[in-house]
XYZ file of C-alpha atoms in Angstrom:
716
model
C -12.988 -7.386 6.261
C -9.928 -7.556 4.011
C -10.437 -6.827 0.310
C -9.541 -10.404 -0.562
C -9.958 -13.715 1.255
C -7.280 -16.391 0.913
C -9.207 -19.155 2.726
C -9.176 -21.426 -0.336
C -5.510 -20.820 -1.180
C -4.462 -21.332 2.453
C -5.326 -25.031 2.158
C -2.389 -25.361 -0.256
C -0.080 -24.330 2.580
C -0.598 -27.843 4.002
C 1.271 -29.437 1.088
C 4.265 -31.543 2.086
C 7.436 -33.172 0.777
C 7.441 -33.904 -2.944
C 4.334 -31.890 -3.813
C 4.172 -28.798 -6.020
C 2.860 -25.432 -4.896
C 1.485 -23.005 -7.480
C 0.426 -19.482 -6.619
C 1.488 -15.912 -5.840
C 4.737 -14.754 -4.277
C 2.847 -13.681 -1.152
C 1.568 -17.226 -0.572
C 4.985 -18.682 -1.339
C 6.510 -16.608 1.466
C 3.923 -17.881 3.950
C 4.586 -21.483 2.912
C 8.344 -20.934 3.211
C 7.940 -19.530 6.735
C 6.032 -22.643 7.819
C 8.599 -24.934 6.203
C 11.397 -23.142 8.070
C 9.862 -23.745 11.499
C 8.995 -20.127 12.247
C 7.847 -19.627 15.849
C 5.986 -16.330 15.575
C 4.886 -13.957 12.819
C 3.635 -10.368 12.956
C 3.361 -7.239 10.890
C 1.393 -4.242 9.720
C -0.453 -4.095 6.410
C 0.535 -1.825 3.538
C 1.065 -2.228 -0.207
C 2.618 -4.233 -1.662
C 2.546 -6.716 1.247
C -1.032 -6.100 2.464
C -2.075 -9.484 1.113
C 0.668 -11.178 3.147
C -1.036 -9.991 6.337
C -4.372 -11.175 4.918
C -2.885 -14.603 4.107
C -1.432 -14.889 7.610
C -4.786 -13.952 9.152
C -6.600 -16.549 7.031
C -3.929 -19.150 7.918
C -4.208 -18.554 11.666
C -5.806 -21.979 12.301
C -3.000 -23.760 10.484
C -0.358 -21.772 12.343
C -2.108 -22.560 15.607
C -1.844 -26.271 14.841
C 1.926 -25.840 14.419
C 2.304 -23.749 17.579
C 3.042 -20.544 15.631
C 1.934 -17.253 17.181
C 0.426 -14.661 14.789
C 0.092 -11.012 15.772
C -1.543 -8.252 13.727
C 0.592 -5.482 15.193
C -0.621 -1.957 15.908
C 2.236 -0.440 13.896
C 5.495 -1.291 12.184
C 7.355 -0.254 15.337
C 5.308 -2.756 17.341
C 6.061 -5.423 14.737
C 9.816 -4.806 14.821
C 9.793 -4.762 18.624
C 8.119 -8.175 18.541
C 11.390 -9.599 17.206
C 12.795 -9.097 20.704
C 11.602 -12.657 21.311
C 14.519 -13.833 19.166
C 17.082 -11.901 21.236
C 17.111 -14.263 24.221
C 15.458 -17.375 22.788
C 16.481 -19.576 19.835
C 13.123 -19.013 18.159
C 12.724 -18.008 14.533
C 10.531 -14.951 14.106
C 9.365 -12.959 11.089
C 7.549 -9.644 10.719
C 6.389 -7.820 7.619
C 5.502 -4.263 6.660
C 5.635 -1.747 3.861
C 8.955 -0.109 3.119
C 10.428 2.380 3.433
C 7.670 4.136 5.413
C 7.342 1.032 7.577
C 11.107 0.964 8.076
C 10.967 4.639 9.047
C 8.359 3.912 11.720
C 10.206 0.787 12.908
C 13.695 2.317 12.836
C 14.069 2.766 16.606
C 13.143 -0.836 17.337
C 15.320 -2.086 14.464
C 18.318 -0.106 15.724
C 17.981 -1.621 19.195
C 17.477 -5.097 17.759
C 20.609 -4.782 15.622
C 22.640 -3.504 18.549
C 21.746 -6.357 20.885
C 21.866 -9.005 18.168
C 19.698 -12.117 18.067
C 20.002 -15.774 18.999
C 17.048 -16.989 16.969
C 16.676 -16.172 13.292
C 14.970 -12.772 12.863
C 13.526 -11.923 9.439
C 11.985 -8.589 8.391
C 9.996 -8.965 5.160
C 9.664 -5.540 3.564
C 7.479 -4.766 0.559
C 9.714 -2.259 -1.207
C 7.227 0.162 -2.730
C 9.249 2.023 -5.362
C 8.715 3.431 -8.832
C 5.563 4.055 -10.834
C 3.527 1.617 -8.740
C 4.489 3.339 -5.512
C 2.055 5.042 -3.170
C 4.710 6.745 -1.036
C 7.698 9.053 -1.204
C 10.509 7.660 -3.341
C 13.086 6.220 -0.953
C 15.058 3.036 -0.399
C 15.459 0.945 2.739
C 19.098 0.176 1.917
C 20.362 3.169 3.932
C 18.792 1.765 7.104
C 20.633 -1.525 6.604
C 23.915 0.394 6.412
C 23.073 2.600 9.391
C 21.944 -0.104 11.789
C 23.865 -2.971 10.136
C 21.340 -5.642 9.408
C 21.780 -7.774 6.319
C 19.631 -7.337 3.238
C 18.398 -9.966 0.776
C 16.974 -9.011 -2.634
C 16.190 -12.341 -4.365
C 15.531 -12.904 -8.043
C 11.758 -12.509 -8.643
C 10.674 -16.131 -9.089
C 9.051 -18.428 -6.548
C 11.940 -20.911 -6.052
C 14.354 -18.016 -5.413
C 11.929 -16.277 -3.039
C 11.321 -19.470 -1.045
C 15.070 -20.146 -0.877
C 15.652 -16.557 0.310
C 13.361 -17.121 3.322
C 15.389 -20.205 4.296
C 18.695 -18.433 3.622
C 17.529 -15.409 5.600
C 16.843 -17.387 8.759
C 20.095 -19.315 8.486
C 22.139 -16.165 7.751
C 20.557 -14.458 10.750
C 21.421 -17.367 13.046
C 24.954 -17.736 11.662
C 25.750 -14.052 12.268
C 23.405 -13.266 15.220
C 22.007 -10.407 13.140
C 18.492 -9.560 11.858
C 17.987 -9.972 8.109
C 15.715 -7.887 5.865
C 14.123 -9.644 2.886
C 13.174 -7.192 0.146
C 9.985 -8.018 -1.767
C 9.503 -5.674 -4.698
C 6.020 -4.953 -6.010
C 6.263 -7.426 -8.881
C 7.847 -10.107 -6.685
C 4.880 -9.976 -4.311
C 2.412 -10.779 -7.068
C 4.499 -12.901 -9.439
C 3.023 -16.369 -9.949
C 4.848 -19.648 -10.382
C 5.548 -23.043 -8.841
C 8.054 -24.640 -6.491
C 8.596 -28.026 -4.853
C 7.304 -27.997 -1.296
C 8.678 -29.459 1.913
C 6.857 -30.499 5.066
C 5.779 -27.750 7.443
C 7.830 -27.798 10.649
C 6.708 -27.158 14.185
C 9.235 -24.778 15.815
C 11.674 -26.698 18.049
C 10.970 -24.141 20.769
C 7.573 -22.438 20.641
C 6.822 -19.109 22.282
C 4.573 -21.046 24.668
C 7.532 -23.222 25.702
C 9.787 -20.190 26.076
C 7.444 -18.211 28.307
C 7.250 -21.209 30.648
C 11.034 -21.009 31.125
C 11.978 -17.297 30.996
C 15.545 -16.283 30.120
C 17.438 -13.002 30.180
C 20.956 -11.770 29.511
C 22.083 -8.329 30.639
C 24.761 -8.389 27.941
C 21.965 -8.032 25.377
C 20.495 -4.879 26.934
C 21.283 -1.779 24.866
C 22.854 0.343 27.597
C 26.418 1.541 28.119
C 28.866 -0.083 28.492
C 27.276 -3.069 26.706
C 26.185 -0.986 23.699
C 29.845 -0.108 23.028
C 30.659 -3.816 22.989
C 27.714 -4.460 20.659
C 29.336 -2.186 18.077
C 32.605 -4.103 18.311
C 30.696 -7.375 18.117
C 29.058 -6.226 14.867
C 32.372 -5.452 13.195
C 34.632 -8.150 14.594
C 32.277 -11.140 14.766
C 28.891 -10.720 13.107
C 30.042 -9.129 9.847
C 32.790 -11.704 9.100
C 30.359 -14.501 10.013
C 27.794 -13.092 7.581
C 30.297 -12.822 4.720
C 31.505 -16.377 5.346
C 27.945 -17.705 5.275
C 27.178 -15.823 2.043
C 30.248 -17.172 0.247
C 30.134 -20.714 1.672
C 26.488 -21.136 0.703
C 26.747 -19.242 -2.607
C 23.813 -16.963 -1.820
C 24.900 -14.709 -4.683
C 24.789 -16.233 -8.161
C 26.975 -16.155 -11.264
C 25.591 -16.645 -14.775
C 27.240 -16.701 -18.178
C 30.830 -17.385 -19.225
C 33.425 -17.611 -16.452
C 35.974 -15.481 -18.308
C 35.230 -12.392 -20.342
C 36.384 -8.839 -20.842
C 33.220 -7.342 -19.392
C 30.458 -8.183 -16.920
C 27.275 -6.930 -15.276
C 26.431 -6.804 -11.566
C 22.740 -6.589 -10.713
C 20.487 -6.522 -7.667
C 18.613 -9.819 -7.508
C 15.256 -8.097 -7.750
C 16.280 -6.445 -11.039
C 17.476 -9.673 -12.691
C 14.345 -10.274 -14.787
C 14.499 -6.789 -16.300
C 18.198 -7.184 -17.065
C 17.882 -10.588 -18.730
C 14.944 -9.344 -20.797
C 17.006 -6.380 -22.043
C 19.821 -8.746 -23.017
C 17.316 -10.996 -24.803
C 16.065 -8.030 -26.812
C 19.663 -7.356 -27.837
C 20.192 -10.989 -28.817
C 22.714 -11.520 -25.991
C 20.647 -13.898 -23.852
C 18.427 -16.885 -24.513
C 14.867 -17.476 -23.449
C 16.182 -19.994 -20.896
C 18.336 -17.327 -19.224
C 21.650 -18.271 -20.795
C 23.720 -15.150 -21.388
C 26.740 -14.140 -23.455
C 27.815 -11.624 -20.793
C 28.866 -12.738 -17.276
C 26.311 -11.660 -14.667
C 26.935 -11.429 -10.916
C 23.536 -11.452 -9.163
C 23.494 -9.823 -5.728
C 20.784 -11.770 -3.911
C 22.528 -10.282 -0.854
C 22.812 -6.548 -1.405
C 24.226 -5.860 2.067
C 26.859 -6.685 3.067
C 28.748 -6.676 -0.222
C 31.385 -9.432 -0.100
C 34.600 -7.804 -1.310
C 36.346 -11.065 -2.209
C 33.454 -12.162 -4.435
C 33.311 -8.799 -6.175
C 37.037 -8.655 -6.830
C 36.979 -12.244 -8.068
C 34.218 -11.366 -10.526
C 36.101 -8.268 -11.751
C 39.386 -10.126 -12.223
C 40.420 -9.981 -15.879
C 37.560 -7.653 -16.825
C 38.151 -4.192 -18.238
C 34.504 -3.016 -18.062
C 31.843 -3.827 -15.437
C 28.368 -2.339 -15.141
C 26.268 -2.179 -11.959
C 22.475 -2.158 -12.280
C 21.235 -0.522 -9.069
C 17.733 0.929 -9.078
C 17.071 4.044 -7.031
C 19.199 6.602 -5.269
C 21.547 7.200 -3.519
C 23.806 4.758 -5.381
C 24.894 2.919 -2.219
C 26.106 -0.260 -3.940
C 27.932 1.540 -6.752
C 29.781 3.713 -4.256
C 30.822 0.642 -2.259
C 32.029 -1.214 -5.356
C 33.898 1.871 -6.574
C 35.631 2.051 -3.203
C 36.662 -1.606 -3.451
C 38.124 -1.055 -6.928
C 40.044 2.026 -5.812
C 41.504 0.346 -2.734
C 42.565 -2.741 -4.654
C 44.250 -0.646 -7.333
C 42.215 -2.389 -10.004
C 41.990 -1.043 -13.533
C 38.443 -2.231 -14.210
C 36.213 0.637 -15.314
C 32.916 0.727 -13.424
C 29.709 1.903 -15.129
C 26.379 2.535 -13.445
C 24.530 5.779 -12.944
C 26.443 7.307 -15.862
C 24.574 5.073 -18.338
C 21.434 4.546 -16.246
C 19.277 7.225 -14.571
C 20.209 8.179 -11.019
C 16.554 8.161 -9.942
C 13.343 6.576 -11.122
C 12.130 3.090 -11.906
C 14.199 0.946 -14.241
C 11.486 -0.056 -16.687
C 12.152 -2.368 -19.617
C 12.997 0.492 -21.962
C 15.204 2.264 -19.419
C 17.102 -0.989 -18.854
C 17.500 -1.572 -22.598
C 18.790 1.954 -23.140
C 21.287 1.644 -20.268
C 22.658 -1.731 -21.375
C 22.965 -0.445 -24.940
C 24.895 2.643 -23.774
C 27.214 0.442 -21.701
C 27.914 -1.924 -24.590
C 28.402 0.951 -27.008
C 31.216 2.235 -24.771
C 32.656 -1.106 -23.631
C 32.046 -3.583 -26.459
C 30.278 -2.055 -29.492
C 30.944 -5.187 -31.546
C 28.505 -7.106 -29.344
C 25.592 -4.900 -30.324
C 23.346 -6.000 -33.191
C 24.210 -4.211 -36.432
C 21.149 -1.989 -36.332
C 21.625 -0.894 -32.701
C 24.268 1.841 -32.380
C 22.838 4.020 -29.651
C 19.879 3.965 -27.286
C 16.675 4.343 -29.297
C 18.663 5.506 -32.334
C 16.550 3.580 -34.809
C 13.400 3.411 -32.717
C 10.427 5.515 -33.804
C 10.043 8.672 -31.788
C 7.428 8.217 -29.077
C 5.352 11.346 -28.534
C 5.265 12.912 -25.082
C 1.704 12.040 -24.141
C 1.915 14.106 -20.946
C 1.408 17.177 -23.150
C -1.914 15.919 -24.504
C -3.259 13.322 -22.060
C -4.259 14.757 -18.674
C -3.012 13.170 -15.465
C -5.289 10.617 -13.842
C -4.946 11.386 -10.130
C -6.330 9.002 -7.489
C -9.710 9.780 -6.027
C -12.507 8.622 -3.764
C -14.517 5.557 -4.744
C -18.137 5.815 -5.840
C -20.274 6.329 -2.750
C -17.286 6.950 -0.460
C -18.512 8.253 2.929
C -15.500 10.565 3.155
C -16.609 12.666 0.198
C -19.532 14.308 2.077
C -17.132 15.276 4.886
C -15.117 17.329 2.425
C -18.256 18.691 0.795
C -19.299 19.943 4.240
C -15.840 21.435 4.780
C -16.096 23.186 1.439
C -19.450 24.666 2.411
C -18.041 25.747 5.783
C -15.085 27.325 4.016
C -17.502 29.239 1.802
C -19.151 30.639 4.921
C -16.193 31.162 7.304
C -13.292 31.528 4.889
C -10.258 29.378 4.163
C -8.569 27.631 7.108
C -5.141 26.105 7.699
C -5.684 22.366 7.067
C -3.365 19.358 7.182
C -4.133 15.838 6.039
C -2.879 12.400 6.937
C -2.019 9.110 5.273
C -5.143 7.350 4.020
C -7.992 7.718 1.552
C -8.954 11.096 3.003
C -5.714 12.527 1.579
C -7.563 12.576 -1.761
C -9.450 15.561 -0.320
C -6.423 17.672 -1.238
C -7.184 17.045 -4.928
C -9.958 18.587 -7.060
C -12.810 19.180 -6.645
C -12.236 19.777 -2.913
C -8.631 21.014 -2.736
C -8.664 20.854 1.052
C -5.384 20.364 2.891
C -1.988 20.093 1.303
C 0.459 18.415 3.675
C 1.032 15.024 5.251
C 3.890 14.138 7.576
C 3.239 10.458 8.256
C 0.682 7.923 9.358
C -1.298 9.280 12.299
C 0.559 12.605 12.316
C -2.090 14.826 10.711
C -2.911 16.840 13.869
C 0.758 16.859 14.924
C 1.606 18.433 11.564
C -0.600 21.382 12.556
C 1.015 21.821 15.987
C 2.695 25.099 15.049
C -0.778 26.614 14.501
C -2.395 25.161 17.623
C -1.832 28.186 19.842
C -4.942 29.908 18.564
C -5.441 32.885 16.288
C -8.027 34.570 14.137
C -9.043 31.177 12.708
C -8.677 27.718 14.149
C -6.522 25.217 12.325
C -8.134 21.975 11.131
C -6.429 18.591 10.830
C -7.679 15.321 9.413
C -6.904 11.860 10.730
C -8.160 8.420 9.710
C -9.246 5.637 12.050
C -6.321 3.472 10.886
C -3.866 6.301 11.556
C -5.568 7.064 14.878
C -4.876 3.580 16.240
C -1.473 3.329 14.540
C 0.174 6.439 15.933
C -2.394 9.212 16.150
C -3.805 8.653 19.647
C -0.484 9.309 21.366
C 1.508 11.413 18.914
C -1.312 13.615 17.641
C -4.301 13.656 20.002
C -2.181 13.265 23.132
C 0.002 16.092 21.854
C -3.068 18.326 21.394
C -4.346 17.610 24.903
C -0.990 18.085 26.625
C -0.338 21.394 24.859
C -3.913 22.684 25.286
C -4.411 23.030 21.560
C -7.286 25.244 20.461
C -7.621 23.645 17.030
C -9.997 21.130 15.431
C -9.310 17.535 14.453
C -11.638 15.510 12.231
C -11.235 11.746 12.605
C -12.535 9.951 9.534
C -13.883 6.646 10.841
C -14.805 4.290 7.991
C -14.678 1.159 10.210
C -11.510 -0.284 8.633
C -7.911 0.355 7.733
C -9.463 0.977 4.345
C -6.542 2.340 2.327
C -4.410 -0.755 3.058
C -7.065 -3.240 1.977
C -9.948 -3.078 4.426
C -8.452 -4.801 7.469
C -10.219 -4.500 10.826
C -8.998 -1.996 13.412
C -9.952 -1.599 17.081
C -12.965 0.590 16.285
C -14.326 -1.630 13.483
C -18.029 -2.358 13.902
C -17.642 -5.943 12.636
C -17.482 -8.961 14.923
C -14.020 -10.485 14.644
C -13.482 -13.897 16.220
C -9.747 -13.437 16.782
C -9.428 -9.676 17.390
C -10.987 -7.118 19.734
C -13.202 -4.727 17.753
C -16.069 -2.331 18.595
C -13.877 -0.078 20.746
C -15.262 3.438 20.071
C -12.812 6.164 19.122
C -14.844 8.686 21.126
C -14.182 6.748 24.345
C -10.446 6.698 23.670
C -10.546 10.463 23.060
C -12.256 11.160 26.352
C -9.887 8.749 28.062
C -6.865 10.874 27.132
C -8.544 14.127 28.161
C -10.420 15.500 25.134
C -13.484 17.248 26.582
C -15.113 18.536 23.361
C -16.021 15.461 21.279
C -18.776 15.226 18.656
C -19.809 11.910 17.113
C -21.461 11.934 13.671
C -22.749 8.464 12.762
C -23.936 9.250 9.233
C -21.477 11.338 7.252
C -23.817 11.426 4.239
C -25.891 13.991 6.174
C -23.960 16.913 4.714
C -26.095 19.480 6.528
C -25.278 17.975 9.921
C -21.597 17.638 9.058
C -21.503 21.306 8.048
C -23.234 22.397 11.252
C -20.879 20.380 13.490
C -17.841 21.795 11.691
C -19.199 25.315 12.071
C -19.765 24.691 15.791
C -16.207 23.404 16.263
C -14.735 26.420 14.500
C -16.827 29.018 16.342
C -17.412 27.594 19.841
C -16.065 29.468 22.850
C -14.637 26.240 24.264
C -10.853 26.402 24.713
C -8.930 23.204 24.118
C -8.890 20.430 21.522
C -12.099 19.918 19.568
C -12.443 16.525 17.875
C -15.167 15.386 15.458
C -15.489 11.642 14.838
C -17.170 11.310 11.435
C -18.319 7.706 11.019
C -19.769 5.789 8.076
C -18.731 2.435 6.644
C -16.295 2.309 3.732
C -18.558 1.856 0.696
C -16.066 -0.435 -1.050
C -16.070 -2.857 1.867
C -19.825 -2.516 2.262
C -20.346 -3.466 -1.379
C -17.931 -6.403 -1.040
C -20.050 -7.683 1.815
C -23.525 -6.899 0.515
C -23.269 -7.632 -3.226
C -22.865 -11.418 -2.831
C -25.756 -11.500 -0.348
C -27.933 -9.435 -2.691
C -27.071 -11.615 -5.698
C -27.879 -14.745 -3.708
C -31.228 -13.339 -2.597
C -32.167 -12.387 -6.179
C -31.176 -15.828 -7.441
C -33.343 -17.450 -4.764
C -36.329 -15.371 -5.856
C -36.543 -13.151 -2.803
C -37.652 -9.532 -3.097
C -34.692 -7.113 -3.235
C -34.755 -3.390 -3.871
C -31.721 -1.290 -4.783
C -31.801 2.516 -4.590
C -30.496 4.408 -7.589
C -30.201 8.123 -8.130
C -30.701 10.094 -11.298
C -30.827 13.631 -12.610
C -33.908 15.111 -14.253
C -32.475 16.684 -17.398
C -35.447 19.049 -17.702
C -34.733 20.491 -14.239
C -30.907 20.480 -14.230
C -29.509 23.948 -14.918
C -26.133 22.650 -16.089
C -23.999 24.709 -13.678
C -22.335 21.477 -12.398
C -22.054 22.773 -8.828
C -23.049 19.277 -7.682
C -19.827 17.902 -9.182
C -17.707 20.643 -7.665
C -19.084 19.711 -4.244
C -19.168 15.952 -4.679
C -16.738 14.693 -7.277
C -18.343 11.248 -7.335
C -17.077 9.105 -10.258
C -20.674 8.163 -11.085
C -21.496 11.814 -11.782
C -20.826 12.634 -15.414
C -21.979 14.914 -18.210
C -24.658 14.353 -20.822
C -25.242 16.432 -23.950
C -28.956 16.858 -24.661
C -30.481 16.615 -28.107
C -31.998 20.040 -27.620
C -30.998 23.039 -29.766
C -31.943 25.383 -26.903
C -29.584 23.641 -24.392
C -25.963 24.207 -25.402
C -24.297 23.176 -22.136
C -24.226 19.532 -21.037
C -26.253 18.619 -17.980
C -25.294 16.383 -15.050
C -25.970 12.661 -15.333
C -25.492 9.649 -13.062
C -24.188 6.434 -14.621
C -24.797 2.777 -13.762
C -21.960 2.639 -11.195
C -24.104 4.564 -8.687
C -24.431 2.677 -5.399
C -27.327 4.755 -4.101
C -25.493 6.438 -1.223
C -27.540 9.609 -1.709
C -24.598 11.971 -1.264
C -25.253 13.937 -4.466
C -28.798 14.721 -3.400
C -27.660 15.616 0.125
C -25.022 17.990 -1.254
C -27.558 19.596 -3.540
C -29.873 20.124 -0.587
C -27.185 21.424 1.802
C -25.795 23.798 -0.799
C -29.291 24.879 -1.892
C -28.445 23.945 -5.467
C -31.364 22.446 -7.372
C -34.084 19.811 -7.064
C -32.964 17.882 -10.146
C -31.819 14.784 -8.229
C -34.309 11.987 -7.770
C -34.227 8.529 -6.250
C -35.577 5.447 -8.002
C -35.700 1.978 -6.458
C -34.936 -1.003 -8.685
C -37.080 -3.890 -7.426
C -36.071 -7.496 -8.120
C -38.620 -10.312 -7.746
C -41.550 -7.980 -6.966
C -44.763 -9.323 -5.483
C -47.891 -9.828 -7.591
C -49.484 -6.593 -6.432
C -46.259 -4.613 -7.077
C -45.979 -6.089 -10.569
C -49.650 -5.253 -11.327
C -49.247 -1.701 -9.994
C -46.066 -1.176 -12.028
C -47.870 -2.367 -15.158
C -50.737 0.079 -14.569
C -48.250 2.905 -14.033
C -46.408 2.101 -17.251
C -49.660 2.153 -19.203
C -50.796 5.472 -17.714
C -47.391 7.094 -18.206
C -47.192 5.726 -21.773
C -50.636 7.144 -22.581
C -49.678 10.556 -21.156
C -46.434 10.588 -23.129
C -48.218 9.703 -26.362
C -50.740 12.472 -25.761
C -47.919 14.974 -25.078
C -46.031 13.932 -28.225
C -49.170 14.202 -30.334
C -49.833 17.680 -28.965
C -46.255 18.743 -29.814
C -46.606 17.465 -33.381
C -49.844 19.351 -33.752
C -48.309 22.593 -32.476
C -45.273 22.140 -34.732
C -47.600 21.763 -37.711
C -49.466 24.965 -36.837
C -46.174 26.853 -36.434
C -44.961 25.640 -39.822
């Protein structure tokens, strides 16, 4: 169950010639693929392109009507390998995944694909996750394009440009027999706008047609001596063909005056930030007109030398706006200038930061520094240096604490870490590694368990150096998404083959939860188009794990603690794997809330459990928070002169999972937690009984208050 359904929006993908499409960048890409006659589409979910996979899944019926094959691939490597269909057949194919981690995983397949070359257009749509909105290490995919030599598009972030880039990408790929990567930055994925649509096209050759008439060509196989010829083919044929296509079709764009003493070169994806900075300086209009010539690199690799030198002709100062590091483009342009003997001075990372996101202010400061050095007369009278006249902004990091990510309210992974904390209290600290996924939040307070992650599905593999045994067994954590992505072979298979004596905990929350709640092989849901309900425990036993424990209710902290203790102390030699299963609470609420609201509206009886803390019983030591960390657990200051410390309290976001009470019980904390059921549309007897209870309780409270007043009067 993905976090968002696009069923309604998918109907707009049927629009044809002369109509207007309005929506998000993600939907625009899907529409563009269908208009370009794509034959097959695949990918692996991950921000910021998770919704693209969700759109494709929701559009599967439409794609089926057009003869388009859709595959939700097991990993990015599987997605990239799928493009092999375009090696021998003139079929357009597209795959999508998160970059650069997805590119890292897919790199072997991409390298082989680029070596053999393609006959059909092959498009890799990468959600470039960079900057403050990133959830990964800070890297760029540009280096992979240079290494393996596939071409890279980075279109201006508006829907017409994005749609055109899909069309250009396929055509560039076919013209140069080379795969093309289309970069979709975070903001491009979710930008909204409109574009004129064309009719959807059925692929001239579908994958069903191709498989009925198989083809092969040994010259495309990446083996010596053919691989040596592939390298020559890249340099002598494919690269010149790509440059010719780029220049002939004007894929890169020029804005502003044709002749000037200075100019700016910018990655297409950074164009909006650049034009906004120029607008703030009074050097560009709201319609995009600019006083400074701008060369927009919608194709960031390869760089066309003739275009660049033509742009620099007659200019004494040129600035390159290239976000991220290393400065691949700036180095290439500097090399061109040096070899041509040009006198144009190139600016870039000297006026802009080498690393980090180019926010609006960073861009403004960099452009101002460039103009101050190159053309100070162009600056407004009051702007003489970056931020010179701007009020000093205080460094809020000194006063405002960081807001780290954390588990959702009611998350079934939290009790797993509470149990691990209790086990640690009993058996001492253990060597623990984490993995990619929500469970990585366990390394943060209040749990502070684990402190390393080496890649999706590689949690146990990251502990391999400690798997030979010792005074204490190492523990590794792996999610169900990571298990099916890469973990079964690279981590669990590695443990079995090497006779590891450590412990692996597989967090099974029924979905690839961290990427948006998509189904995986072990999901408990019934999926009409995918195979689900394949237990992880069976896969473990299938690859040779003998010691397997299945826990089907992670909220039972006592049981989780006992199973962990058993795994860490058993005399069994070999891998020990605990499958800790409970449904992701976020997905559960997405599914159940609409049903509950409908039932209440229809007048049916519905009860919702809620938990609370009895302030008179709570001791205020807050151990429950240190062992739970639930966002619904907060502090409350009592209006009691004898109680200085705040007590625990549970707010209205509680989903009634019961974890706080379970933790309190397992840790032998206190009996202050209580459960109360909120009943909607009660029956007549329930309503009468509740009324009687309210009256009795009200009478008892009045009597108690009167007694207190009487005692206070005597004391006075």
